[in-house]
mmCIF file of C-alpha atoms in Angstrom:
data_model
loop_
_atom_site.group_PDB
_atom_site.id
_atom_site.type_symbol
_atom_site.label_atom_id
_atom_site.label_comp_id
_atom_site.label_asym_id
_atom_site.label_seq_id
_atom_site.Cartn_x
_atom_site.Cartn_y
_atom_site.Cartn_z
ATOM 1 C CA MET A 1 -29.799 -26.554 -32.199
ATOM 2 C CA SER A 2 -29.537 -30.439 -33.130
ATOM 3 C CA ALA A 3 -26.866 -32.359 -34.186
ATOM 4 C CA THR A 4 -28.401 -32.759 -37.514
ATOM 5 C CA SER A 5 -28.875 -29.074 -37.732
ATOM 6 C CA GLN A 6 -25.455 -27.813 -37.435
ATOM 7 C CA THR A 7 -23.935 -30.861 -39.560
ATOM 8 C CA LEU A 8 -26.162 -29.435 -42.440
ATOM 9 C CA GLU A 9 -25.045 -25.741 -42.118
ATOM 10 C CA LYS A 10 -20.848 -26.701 -41.932
ATOM 11 C CA HIS A 11 -21.328 -29.906 -44.470
ATOM 12 C CA LYS A 12 -21.110 -28.478 -48.080
ATOM 13 C CA LEU A 13 -24.337 -29.819 -49.694
ATOM 14 C CA HIS A 14 -22.999 -32.169 -52.668
ATOM 15 C CA GLY A 15 -26.352 -33.219 -53.562
ATOM 16 C CA LEU A 16 -27.624 -30.049 -54.296
ATOM 17 C CA ASP A 17 -24.700 -30.144 -57.173
ATOM 18 C CA HIS A 18 -25.802 -33.140 -58.226
ATOM 19 C CA LEU A 19 -29.255 -32.078 -58.444
ATOM 20 C CA ARG A 20 -27.999 -28.932 -60.169
ATOM 21 C CA ALA A 21 -25.954 -31.007 -62.778
ATOM 22 C CA LEU A 22 -29.313 -33.267 -63.189
ATOM 23 C CA ALA A 23 -31.261 -30.476 -64.100
ATOM 24 C CA ILE A 24 -29.155 -28.461 -66.112
ATOM 25 C CA THR A 25 -28.309 -31.933 -68.270
ATOM 26 C CA TYR A 26 -32.468 -32.760 -68.653
ATOM 27 C CA VAL A 27 -33.136 -29.314 -69.843
ATOM 28 C CA LEU A 28 -30.009 -29.696 -72.618
ATOM 29 C CA LEU A 29 -31.503 -32.848 -73.601
ATOM 30 C CA PHE A 30 -35.015 -31.289 -74.142
ATOM 31 C CA HIS A 31 -33.980 -28.798 -75.722
ATOM 32 C CA TYR A 32 -31.918 -30.325 -78.048
ATOM 33 C CA GLN A 33 -34.789 -32.226 -79.350
ATOM 34 C CA LEU A 34 -35.458 -28.497 -81.280
ATOM 35 C CA PHE A 35 -32.353 -29.218 -83.238
ATOM 36 C CA ASP A 36 -31.255 -32.250 -85.502
ATOM 37 C CA HIS A 37 -31.009 -34.856 -82.852
ATOM 38 C CA PRO A 38 -30.924 -38.300 -82.524
ATOM 39 C CA ASP A 39 -33.756 -40.429 -82.496
ATOM 40 C CA TRP A 40 -33.242 -41.328 -78.937
ATOM 41 C CA VAL A 41 -32.923 -38.105 -77.835
ATOM 42 C CA ASN A 42 -36.762 -37.707 -77.759
ATOM 43 C CA SER A 43 -37.523 -40.598 -75.462
ATOM 44 C CA VAL A 44 -34.802 -39.454 -72.924
ATOM 45 C CA GLY A 45 -35.251 -35.899 -73.212
ATOM 46 C CA SER A 46 -39.339 -35.631 -73.602
ATOM 47 C CA PHE A 47 -39.639 -35.165 -70.038
ATOM 48 C CA GLY A 48 -36.405 -33.031 -69.857
ATOM 49 C CA TRP A 49 -38.934 -29.427 -69.309
ATOM 50 C CA THR A 50 -38.991 -30.370 -66.352
ATOM 51 C CA GLY A 51 -35.679 -29.521 -65.338
ATOM 52 C CA VAL A 52 -36.490 -25.977 -65.014
ATOM 53 C CA ASP A 53 -39.094 -26.903 -62.201
ATOM 54 C CA LEU A 54 -36.269 -28.367 -60.390
ATOM 55 C CA PHE A 55 -34.219 -25.165 -60.699
ATOM 56 C CA PHE A 56 -37.252 -23.390 -59.062
ATOM 57 C CA VAL A 57 -37.406 -25.798 -55.711
ATOM 58 C CA LEU A 58 -33.799 -25.358 -55.673
ATOM 59 C CA SER A 59 -33.803 -21.440 -55.626
ATOM 60 C CA GLY A 60 -36.997 -21.837 -53.733
ATOM 61 C CA PHE A 61 -35.074 -23.769 -51.413
ATOM 62 C CA LEU A 62 -31.817 -21.942 -51.481
ATOM 63 C CA ILE A 63 -32.676 -18.431 -51.364
ATOM 64 C CA ALA A 64 -35.821 -18.200 -48.976
ATOM 65 C CA GLY A 65 -33.262 -20.604 -46.434
ATOM 66 C CA GLN A 66 -30.911 -17.475 -46.295
ATOM 67 C CA LEU A 67 -33.670 -14.778 -45.231
ATOM 68 C CA PHE A 68 -34.988 -17.562 -43.175
ATOM 69 C CA ASN A 69 -31.455 -17.905 -41.308
ATOM 70 C CA THR A 70 -31.044 -14.318 -41.002
ATOM 71 C CA ILE A 71 -34.440 -13.957 -39.328
ATOM 72 C CA LYS A 72 -33.683 -17.051 -37.256
ATOM 73 C CA LYS A 73 -30.806 -14.924 -36.009
ATOM 74 C CA GLY A 74 -32.889 -11.871 -35.495
ATOM 75 C CA ASN A 75 -31.277 -9.837 -37.661
ATOM 76 C CA PRO A 76 -32.559 -7.230 -40.382
ATOM 77 C CA ILE A 77 -32.692 -8.641 -43.476
ATOM 78 C CA SER A 78 -30.522 -5.753 -45.588
ATOM 79 C CA LEU A 79 -32.284 -5.329 -49.455
ATOM 80 C CA ARG A 80 -29.588 -3.470 -50.691
ATOM 81 C CA GLU A 81 -27.354 -6.851 -49.775
ATOM 82 C CA PHE A 82 -30.188 -9.057 -50.860
ATOM 83 C CA PHE A 83 -30.705 -7.495 -54.557
ATOM 84 C CA ALA A 84 -26.208 -6.811 -54.665
ATOM 85 C CA LYS A 85 -26.171 -10.103 -54.923
ATOM 86 C CA ARG A 86 -28.427 -11.315 -57.107
ATOM 87 C CA PHE A 87 -27.640 -8.574 -59.378
ATOM 88 C CA PHE A 88 -23.846 -9.629 -60.045
ATOM 89 C CA ARG A 89 -24.695 -13.264 -59.815
ATOM 90 C CA ILE A 90 -27.234 -13.124 -62.728
ATOM 91 C CA ILE A 91 -27.799 -9.414 -64.886
ATOM 92 C CA PRO A 92 -23.796 -9.366 -66.121
ATOM 93 C CA PRO A 93 -23.728 -13.187 -68.151
ATOM 94 C CA TYR A 94 -27.364 -12.593 -68.795
ATOM 95 C CA LEU A 95 -26.780 -9.231 -70.339
ATOM 96 C CA VAL A 96 -23.504 -10.842 -72.376
ATOM 97 C CA ILE A 97 -25.748 -13.441 -73.990
ATOM 98 C CA LEU A 98 -28.876 -10.784 -74.540
ATOM 99 C CA PHE A 99 -26.198 -8.750 -76.430
ATOM 100 C CA LEU A 100 -24.988 -11.432 -78.859
ATOM 101 C CA TYR A 101 -28.625 -12.177 -79.701
ATOM 102 C CA THR A 102 -29.914 -8.904 -80.363
ATOM 103 C CA PHE A 103 -26.665 -7.641 -82.029
ATOM 104 C CA ILE A 104 -25.630 -10.680 -84.211
ATOM 105 C CA PRO A 105 -28.599 -12.110 -85.758
ATOM 106 C CA PHE A 106 -26.875 -15.423 -87.645
ATOM 107 C CA LEU A 107 -26.388 -16.654 -83.724
ATOM 108 C CA ARG A 108 -29.614 -17.424 -83.195
ATOM 109 C CA GLU A 109 -31.468 -20.570 -83.433
ATOM 110 C CA ARG A 110 -34.875 -19.556 -84.596
ATOM 111 C CA GLU A 111 -36.227 -15.948 -85.843
ATOM 112 C CA HIS A 112 -38.026 -13.356 -84.547
ATOM 113 C CA LEU A 113 -36.376 -11.655 -81.518
ATOM 114 C CA ALA A 114 -38.920 -10.589 -79.002
ATOM 115 C CA ALA A 115 -39.198 -6.907 -78.137
ATOM 116 C CA LEU A 116 -35.683 -6.087 -75.922
ATOM 117 C CA TRP A 117 -37.592 -4.315 -73.329
ATOM 118 C CA LYS A 118 -39.733 -7.371 -72.755
ATOM 119 C CA TYR A 119 -35.780 -8.799 -71.658
ATOM 120 C CA LEU A 120 -34.513 -6.043 -69.950
ATOM 121 C CA THR A 121 -37.449 -5.786 -67.290
ATOM 122 C CA PHE A 122 -38.185 -9.672 -67.089
ATOM 123 C CA THR A 123 -41.455 -10.029 -68.250
ATOM 124 C CA LEU A 124 -41.188 -12.091 -71.041
ATOM 125 C CA ASN A 125 -42.998 -14.858 -69.610
ATOM 126 C CA PHE A 126 -46.160 -12.599 -69.516
ATOM 127 C CA GLY A 127 -48.013 -13.354 -73.299
ATOM 128 C CA LEU A 128 -44.745 -15.215 -74.811
ATOM 129 C CA ASP A 129 -46.019 -16.422 -78.149
ATOM 130 C CA LEU A 130 -43.975 -19.135 -79.615
ATOM 131 C CA LYS A 131 -46.362 -18.109 -83.216
ATOM 132 C CA THR A 132 -44.045 -14.785 -83.310
ATOM 133 C CA THR A 133 -41.125 -15.272 -81.059
ATOM 134 C CA GLY A 134 -38.754 -18.152 -81.627
ATOM 135 C CA THR A 135 -35.287 -17.015 -80.190
ATOM 136 C CA PHE A 136 -33.970 -17.056 -76.900
ATOM 137 C CA THR A 137 -37.400 -17.999 -75.739
ATOM 138 C CA HIS A 138 -35.755 -19.818 -72.178
ATOM 139 C CA ALA A 139 -35.144 -16.455 -71.012
ATOM 140 C CA TRP A 140 -38.603 -17.375 -69.625
ATOM 141 C CA SER A 141 -37.883 -19.291 -66.325
ATOM 142 C CA LEU A 142 -35.209 -16.446 -65.532
ATOM 143 C CA CYS A 143 -38.062 -13.986 -65.722
ATOM 144 C CA VAL A 144 -39.707 -15.966 -63.283
ATOM 145 C CA GLU A 145 -36.762 -16.821 -61.019
ATOM 146 C CA GLU A 146 -36.024 -12.424 -60.952
ATOM 147 C CA GLN A 147 -39.648 -11.733 -60.121
ATOM 148 C CA PHE A 148 -39.698 -14.455 -56.910
ATOM 149 C CA TYR A 149 -36.422 -12.599 -56.469
ATOM 150 C CA LEU A 150 -37.969 -8.968 -55.803
ATOM 151 C CA ILE A 151 -41.360 -10.042 -54.213
ATOM 152 C CA LEU A 152 -39.832 -12.832 -52.057
ATOM 153 C CA PRO A 153 -37.805 -10.626 -49.269
ATOM 154 C CA LEU A 154 -40.817 -7.669 -49.632
ATOM 155 C CA SER A 155 -42.877 -10.152 -48.526
ATOM 156 C CA PHE A 156 -40.824 -11.040 -45.413
ATOM 157 C CA LEU A 157 -40.595 -7.725 -44.395
ATOM 158 C CA LEU A 158 -44.529 -7.117 -44.870
ATOM 159 C CA LEU A 159 -44.818 -10.025 -42.631
ATOM 160 C CA ASN A 160 -42.159 -9.180 -40.284
ATOM 161 C CA TYR A 161 -43.859 -5.677 -40.006
ATOM 162 C CA PHE A 162 -47.289 -6.958 -39.070
ATOM 163 C CA LYS A 163 -45.902 -10.111 -36.735
ATOM 164 C CA ALA A 164 -47.793 -12.641 -39.348
ATOM 165 C CA GLY A 165 -45.090 -15.120 -37.858
ATOM 166 C CA LYS A 166 -46.279 -18.819 -37.943
ATOM 167 C CA LYS A 167 -49.352 -17.463 -39.968
ATOM 168 C CA ALA A 168 -47.057 -16.637 -42.724
ATOM 169 C CA VAL A 169 -47.992 -20.676 -43.415
ATOM 170 C CA TYR A 170 -51.432 -19.512 -44.831
ATOM 171 C CA ILE A 171 -50.362 -17.198 -47.386
ATOM 172 C CA LEU A 172 -48.163 -19.805 -49.095
ATOM 173 C CA ALA A 173 -50.786 -22.647 -48.877
ATOM 174 C CA ALA A 174 -52.974 -19.878 -50.318
ATOM 175 C CA LEU A 175 -50.750 -19.131 -53.016
ATOM 176 C CA PHE A 176 -50.494 -22.792 -54.014
ATOM 177 C CA ILE A 177 -53.832 -22.984 -54.288
ATOM 178 C CA LEU A 178 -54.306 -20.062 -55.885
ATOM 179 C CA GLY A 179 -52.623 -21.774 -58.927
ATOM 180 C CA PHE A 180 -54.677 -24.269 -59.353
ATOM 181 C CA PHE A 181 -57.532 -21.350 -59.843
ATOM 182 C CA PHE A 182 -55.179 -19.333 -62.518
ATOM 183 C CA ARG A 183 -54.581 -22.490 -64.790
ATOM 184 C CA TYR A 184 -57.810 -23.982 -64.568
ATOM 185 C CA ALA A 185 -59.131 -20.398 -65.359
ATOM 186 C CA SER A 186 -56.686 -20.329 -68.343
ATOM 187 C CA TRP A 187 -57.658 -23.170 -70.023
ATOM 188 C CA HIS A 188 -61.199 -22.255 -69.655
ATOM 189 C CA TYR A 189 -61.164 -18.934 -70.891
ATOM 190 C CA TRP A 190 -58.056 -19.010 -73.418
ATOM 191 C CA VAL A 191 -56.998 -22.084 -73.942
ATOM 192 C CA GLU A 192 -60.006 -24.978 -74.708
ATOM 193 C CA PRO A 193 -61.895 -22.269 -76.787
ATOM 194 C CA GLN A 194 -58.715 -22.666 -79.133
ATOM 195 C CA SER A 195 -58.016 -26.385 -78.710
ATOM 196 C CA SER A 196 -58.571 -26.976 -82.804
ATOM 197 C CA SER A 197 -56.194 -24.667 -83.296
ATOM 198 C CA GLU A 198 -52.803 -26.183 -85.520
ATOM 199 C CA HIS A 199 -51.243 -23.465 -83.330
ATOM 200 C CA PHE A 200 -52.599 -25.009 -79.886
ATOM 201 C CA GLY A 201 -48.954 -26.051 -78.460
ATOM 202 C CA ALA A 202 -47.646 -22.036 -79.012
ATOM 203 C CA ILE A 203 -51.563 -21.373 -76.781
ATOM 204 C CA TRP A 204 -51.229 -23.343 -74.333
ATOM 205 C CA THR A 205 -47.719 -22.694 -73.810
ATOM 206 C CA LYS A 206 -48.377 -18.709 -73.543
ATOM 207 C CA PHE A 207 -51.364 -18.974 -71.106
ATOM 208 C CA ILE A 208 -50.184 -22.012 -69.073
ATOM 209 C CA TYR A 209 -46.684 -23.020 -69.077
ATOM 210 C CA TYR A 210 -44.868 -19.270 -69.243
ATOM 211 C CA PRO A 211 -47.021 -16.944 -66.600
ATOM 212 C CA THR A 212 -45.431 -16.835 -62.934
ATOM 213 C CA TYR A 213 -48.800 -17.232 -61.801
ATOM 214 C CA SER A 214 -49.027 -20.563 -62.837
ATOM 215 C CA ARG A 215 -45.862 -21.679 -62.221
ATOM 216 C CA LEU A 216 -45.455 -20.840 -58.374
ATOM 217 C CA ASP A 217 -45.421 -24.192 -57.589
ATOM 218 C CA GLY A 218 -41.971 -25.418 -57.541
ATOM 219 C CA LEU A 219 -40.863 -21.967 -55.657
ATOM 220 C CA LEU A 220 -43.384 -22.480 -53.314
ATOM 221 C CA VAL A 221 -42.675 -25.694 -52.641
ATOM 222 C CA GLY A 222 -38.638 -25.235 -52.253
ATOM 223 C CA VAL A 223 -39.641 -21.803 -49.505
ATOM 224 C CA SER A 224 -41.752 -24.393 -47.684
ATOM 225 C CA ILE A 225 -38.877 -27.298 -47.134
ATOM 226 C CA ALA A 226 -36.410 -24.031 -46.204
ATOM 227 C CA GLY A 227 -38.978 -22.895 -43.876
ATOM 228 C CA ALA A 228 -39.996 -26.240 -42.087
ATOM 229 C CA TYR A 229 -36.072 -26.859 -42.036
ATOM 230 C CA THR A 230 -35.206 -23.947 -40.271
ATOM 231 C CA PHE A 231 -37.986 -22.971 -37.896
ATOM 232 C CA TYR A 232 -38.954 -26.852 -37.098
ATOM 233 C CA PRO A 233 -35.738 -28.734 -36.157
ATOM 234 C CA GLN A 234 -37.686 -32.054 -35.292
ATOM 235 C CA VAL A 235 -38.941 -32.057 -39.319
ATOM 236 C CA LYS A 236 -35.596 -32.236 -40.650
ATOM 237 C CA GLU A 237 -34.525 -34.596 -37.847
ATOM 238 C CA THR A 238 -37.698 -36.699 -39.122
ATOM 239 C CA ILE A 239 -36.335 -36.623 -42.597
ATOM 240 C CA ASN A 240 -32.676 -37.339 -41.511
ATOM 241 C CA ARG A 241 -33.945 -40.702 -40.739
ATOM 242 C CA TYR A 242 -35.761 -41.595 -43.673
ATOM 243 C CA SER A 243 -34.447 -39.668 -46.218
ATOM 244 C CA ASN A 244 -33.138 -42.516 -48.497
ATOM 245 C CA ILE A 245 -36.803 -44.065 -48.900
ATOM 246 C CA LEU A 246 -38.188 -40.679 -49.265
ATOM 247 C CA MET A 247 -36.096 -39.604 -52.040
ATOM 248 C CA LEU A 248 -37.673 -43.405 -53.500
ATOM 249 C CA LEU A 249 -40.902 -41.799 -52.832
ATOM 250 C CA GLY A 250 -40.018 -38.606 -54.865
ATOM 251 C CA LEU A 251 -38.543 -40.611 -57.844
ATOM 252 C CA ILE A 252 -41.667 -42.891 -57.769
ATOM 253 C CA ILE A 253 -44.099 -39.024 -57.645
ATOM 254 C CA LEU A 254 -42.051 -37.930 -60.737
ATOM 255 C CA ILE A 255 -42.624 -41.345 -62.560
ATOM 256 C CA ALA A 256 -45.951 -41.008 -61.809
ATOM 257 C CA ALA A 257 -46.133 -37.243 -63.064
ATOM 258 C CA TRP A 258 -44.297 -38.536 -66.515
ATOM 259 C CA PHE A 259 -47.574 -40.146 -66.758
ATOM 260 C CA VAL A 260 -50.266 -37.630 -65.744
ATOM 261 C CA CYS A 261 -47.528 -35.083 -68.181
ATOM 262 C CA THR A 262 -47.913 -36.979 -71.394
ATOM 263 C CA PRO A 263 -48.835 -35.810 -73.887
ATOM 264 C CA GLU A 264 -47.658 -32.096 -72.222
ATOM 265 C CA ASP A 265 -50.573 -29.804 -73.039
ATOM 266 C CA THR A 266 -53.147 -31.066 -71.477
ATOM 267 C CA PHE A 267 -56.045 -29.802 -68.944
ATOM 268 C CA ILE A 268 -54.379 -32.487 -66.625
ATOM 269 C CA THR A 269 -50.943 -31.501 -66.716
ATOM 270 C CA ALA A 270 -52.125 -27.856 -66.305
ATOM 271 C CA ILE A 271 -53.979 -28.369 -63.200
ATOM 272 C CA TRP A 272 -52.129 -31.827 -62.180
ATOM 273 C CA GLY A 273 -48.789 -31.870 -63.430
ATOM 274 C CA PHE A 274 -47.193 -29.136 -62.334
ATOM 275 C CA PRO A 275 -47.575 -29.114 -58.792
ATOM 276 C CA LEU A 276 -47.438 -33.179 -59.144
ATOM 277 C CA ILE A 277 -43.769 -32.504 -60.917
ATOM 278 C CA ALA A 278 -42.782 -29.665 -57.913
ATOM 279 C CA LEU A 279 -43.725 -31.869 -54.943
ATOM 280 C CA GLY A 280 -41.478 -35.394 -56.622
ATOM 281 C CA TYR A 281 -38.469 -32.789 -57.211
ATOM 282 C CA GLY A 282 -39.252 -30.948 -53.347
ATOM 283 C CA ILE A 283 -39.206 -34.241 -51.434
ATOM 284 C CA ILE A 284 -35.875 -34.925 -53.545
ATOM 285 C CA VAL A 285 -34.385 -32.116 -52.159
ATOM 286 C CA ALA A 286 -35.465 -32.348 -48.772
ATOM 287 C CA ALA A 287 -34.036 -35.771 -48.103
ATOM 288 C CA ILE A 288 -31.051 -34.684 -50.197
ATOM 289 C CA VAL A 289 -29.913 -32.028 -47.577
ATOM 290 C CA CYS A 290 -29.864 -34.848 -44.740
ATOM 291 C CA PRO A 291 -26.641 -36.152 -43.753
ATOM 292 C CA SER A 292 -28.151 -39.491 -43.813
ATOM 293 C CA ASN A 293 -28.448 -39.684 -47.686
ATOM 294 C CA PHE A 294 -26.238 -41.223 -49.591
ATOM 295 C CA PHE A 295 -25.931 -38.609 -52.003
ATOM 296 C CA TYR A 296 -24.850 -35.625 -49.223
ATOM 297 C CA LYS A 297 -20.894 -36.633 -49.371
ATOM 298 C CA LEU A 298 -20.862 -38.316 -52.461
ATOM 299 C CA LYS A 299 -18.052 -35.944 -54.008
ATOM 300 C CA SER A 300 -17.785 -35.901 -58.116
ATOM 301 C CA ALA A 301 -15.900 -33.546 -60.035
ATOM 302 C CA ILE A 302 -18.326 -33.971 -63.455
ATOM 303 C CA THR A 303 -21.827 -32.580 -60.925
ATOM 304 C CA ASP A 304 -19.486 -30.109 -59.380
ATOM 305 C CA GLN A 305 -18.537 -28.749 -62.475
ATOM 306 C CA LEU A 306 -21.789 -28.902 -64.030
ATOM 307 C CA ALA A 307 -23.444 -27.105 -61.543
ATOM 308 C CA THR A 308 -21.090 -24.795 -61.406
ATOM 309 C CA LEU A 309 -21.381 -24.237 -65.068
ATOM 310 C CA SER A 310 -25.150 -24.339 -65.055
ATOM 311 C CA TYR A 311 -26.487 -20.918 -65.139
ATOM 312 C CA GLY A 312 -24.016 -20.081 -68.274
ATOM 313 C CA LEU A 313 -25.041 -23.257 -69.858
ATOM 314 C CA TYR A 314 -28.547 -22.352 -69.799
ATOM 315 C CA LEU A 315 -27.875 -19.109 -70.755
ATOM 316 C CA SER A 316 -25.718 -19.661 -74.100
ATOM 317 C CA HIS A 317 -26.654 -23.244 -74.825
ATOM 318 C CA LYS A 318 -28.922 -22.948 -77.508
ATOM 319 C CA LEU A 319 -27.285 -20.280 -79.141
ATOM 320 C CA LEU A 320 -23.812 -22.517 -79.339
ATOM 321 C CA ILE A 321 -25.439 -25.461 -80.419
ATOM 322 C CA HIS A 322 -27.218 -23.788 -83.155
ATOM 323 C CA LEU A 323 -23.662 -22.251 -83.955
ATOM 324 C CA SER A 324 -21.618 -25.500 -83.612
ATOM 325 C CA GLN A 325 -24.360 -27.473 -85.886
ATOM 326 C CA ASN A 326 -24.191 -25.184 -88.587
ATOM 327 C CA LEU A 327 -20.280 -25.118 -88.797
ATOM 328 C CA LEU A 328 -19.625 -28.726 -87.695
ATOM 329 C CA TYR A 329 -22.139 -29.713 -90.499
ATOM 330 C CA LYS A 330 -19.604 -28.213 -93.331
ATOM 331 C CA VAL A 331 -16.818 -30.115 -91.875
ATOM 332 C CA GLY A 332 -18.908 -33.574 -92.470
ATOM 333 C CA ILE A 333 -20.455 -34.489 -89.405
ATOM 334 C CA GLU A 334 -24.698 -35.355 -90.360
ATOM 335 C CA LYS A 335 -26.672 -33.237 -87.771
ATOM 336 C CA ASN A 336 -28.638 -35.914 -86.237
ATOM 337 C CA SER A 337 -25.676 -37.929 -85.525
ATOM 338 C CA ASN A 338 -24.363 -39.345 -81.860
ATOM 339 C CA LEU A 339 -20.909 -37.429 -82.584
ATOM 340 C CA MET A 340 -22.692 -34.045 -83.866
ATOM 341 C CA MET A 341 -24.766 -33.788 -80.505
ATOM 342 C CA ALA A 342 -21.158 -34.941 -78.163
ATOM 343 C CA CYS A 343 -19.575 -32.028 -79.860
ATOM 344 C CA CYS A 344 -22.627 -29.410 -79.729
ATOM 345 C CA PHE A 345 -22.692 -30.490 -75.605
ATOM 346 C CA ASP A 346 -18.709 -29.896 -75.355
ATOM 347 C CA ILE A 347 -18.657 -26.861 -77.375
ATOM 348 C CA ALA A 348 -21.556 -25.571 -75.169
ATOM 349 C CA ILE A 349 -19.566 -26.443 -71.769
ATOM 350 C CA VAL A 350 -16.511 -24.570 -73.060
ATOM 351 C CA GLY A 351 -18.790 -21.791 -73.771
ATOM 352 C CA ALA A 352 -20.203 -21.923 -70.455
ATOM 353 C CA LEU A 353 -16.297 -21.775 -68.818
ATOM 354 C CA PHE A 354 -15.158 -18.984 -71.245
ATOM 355 C CA LEU A 355 -18.243 -17.473 -69.522
ATOM 356 C CA ARG A 356 -17.634 -18.102 -66.078
ATOM 357 C CA PHE A 357 -14.024 -16.871 -66.333
ATOM 358 C CA THR A 358 -14.667 -13.791 -68.147
ATOM 359 C CA VAL A 359 -18.135 -12.634 -67.236
ATOM 360 C CA GLU A 360 -19.342 -14.501 -64.100
ATOM 361 C CA LYS A 361 -16.107 -14.493 -62.103
ATOM 362 C CA PRO A 362 -15.014 -11.010 -62.566
ATOM 363 C CA SER A 363 -18.773 -9.517 -61.404
ATOM 364 C CA LEU A 364 -18.853 -11.961 -58.448
ATOM 365 C CA LYS A 365 -15.599 -10.130 -57.354
ATOM 366 C CA ILE A 366 -16.381 -6.466 -57.812
ATOM 367 C CA ARG A 367 -19.619 -7.895 -55.683
ATOM 368 C CA ASP A 368 -17.533 -9.350 -52.957
ATOM 369 C CA LYS A 369 -15.552 -5.719 -52.766
ATOM 370 C CA ILE A 370 -18.880 -3.647 -52.398
ATOM 371 C CA LEU A 371 -20.146 -6.261 -49.839
ATOM 372 C CA GLN A 372 -17.225 -6.080 -48.003
ATOM 373 C CA LYS A 373 -16.635 -1.977 -48.434
ATOM 374 C CA TRP A 374 -20.573 -2.196 -46.777
ATOM 375 C CA LYS A 375 -19.671 -3.893 -44.040
ATOM 376 C CA GLN A 376 -16.918 -1.901 -43.244
ATOM 377 C CA ASP A 377 -18.317 0.921 -43.488
ATOM 378 C CA LYS A 378 -21.383 -0.328 -40.803
ATOM 379 C CA LEU A 379 -18.582 -1.472 -38.211
ATOM 380 C CA SER A 380 -17.270 2.009 -38.637
ATOM 381 C CA GLU A 381 -20.712 3.837 -37.892
ATOM 382 C CA PRO A 382 -20.562 5.493 -34.206
ATOM 383 C CA VAL A 383 -22.279 4.048 -31.771
ATOM 384 C CA ALA A 384 -24.755 6.515 -29.743
ATOM 385 C CA VAL A 385 -23.300 6.629 -25.762
ATOM 386 C CA SER A 386 -26.272 7.081 -23.601
ATOM 387 C CA ILE A 387 -25.299 8.845 -20.118
#
């Protein structure tokens, strides 16, 4: 293994914490536009919807990286351990927030919660119509990730069973190309015929923005980076030499994507916008995990904390912003003021901290105990001895 590879494995990837913090901040700014807000938020937060795409790239990179490392070491993939890790990390806090949305209606930021079964089966993102569903709609991205977590390890097992090896890269390429096809077909058959509708934005999101088959670009880019870094060390070495330049290139691509995707609900965005955004964020992720990158060893207590709280913040921020604005307005703080916005974000962080220590951390402790027990049971299994 190269020196760079060893360093990457041993060093905490602070750069990824910076990116998680950026992603959740960008999402918060974008969603704050749904509430009363200062005028400047429209300019700064208009591209914030791409924070979800950054989360997709990070998920693809990290989850696939774990599986690729297992394969590289010659170990079998344990579906039991994989799904246990994902379950205790994601499901308990999600169910708590879903419970609040379901049984305490005044906490909802909008009317019309979707059918409960759609949240429980993580299928909300299919057929999600903003005309009829207005609250907890940001769970759509969790649906995409949960479907990804289900399909990815099973795909790895199938590829290993058929000894696909390096041919798996063609499957990634095919899926990426299929994304163009699905978005084009969705636009042609369902979106464009309703271009004159007063609810065009809801139509566009329903058929283009939310479905998993339209939003695989970021996840596939993340998986591709993880695969290249795991099985092709020379790729990692090359990117390491030019990591800061490549990170700048990724930023330039994102700026270009901003122009391409403004306005958002267009044919160009549907076909070219999503892959361009995924590429830009993917290049930044590939660069920032390299030891030569400026952000690799740059520690920040702020971004570290935001990264840790990012999941809880994502789940609860709309609920807490809605509740905070209604309560603080009664004590004289204007809803569209900077002070209101600062208070709402502070309360959202406090809420995420509460969720972290009351639900997330206890769940992770239970997970660790279960995994440790499984490990001990495996070690205690009798070994067959042939004579």
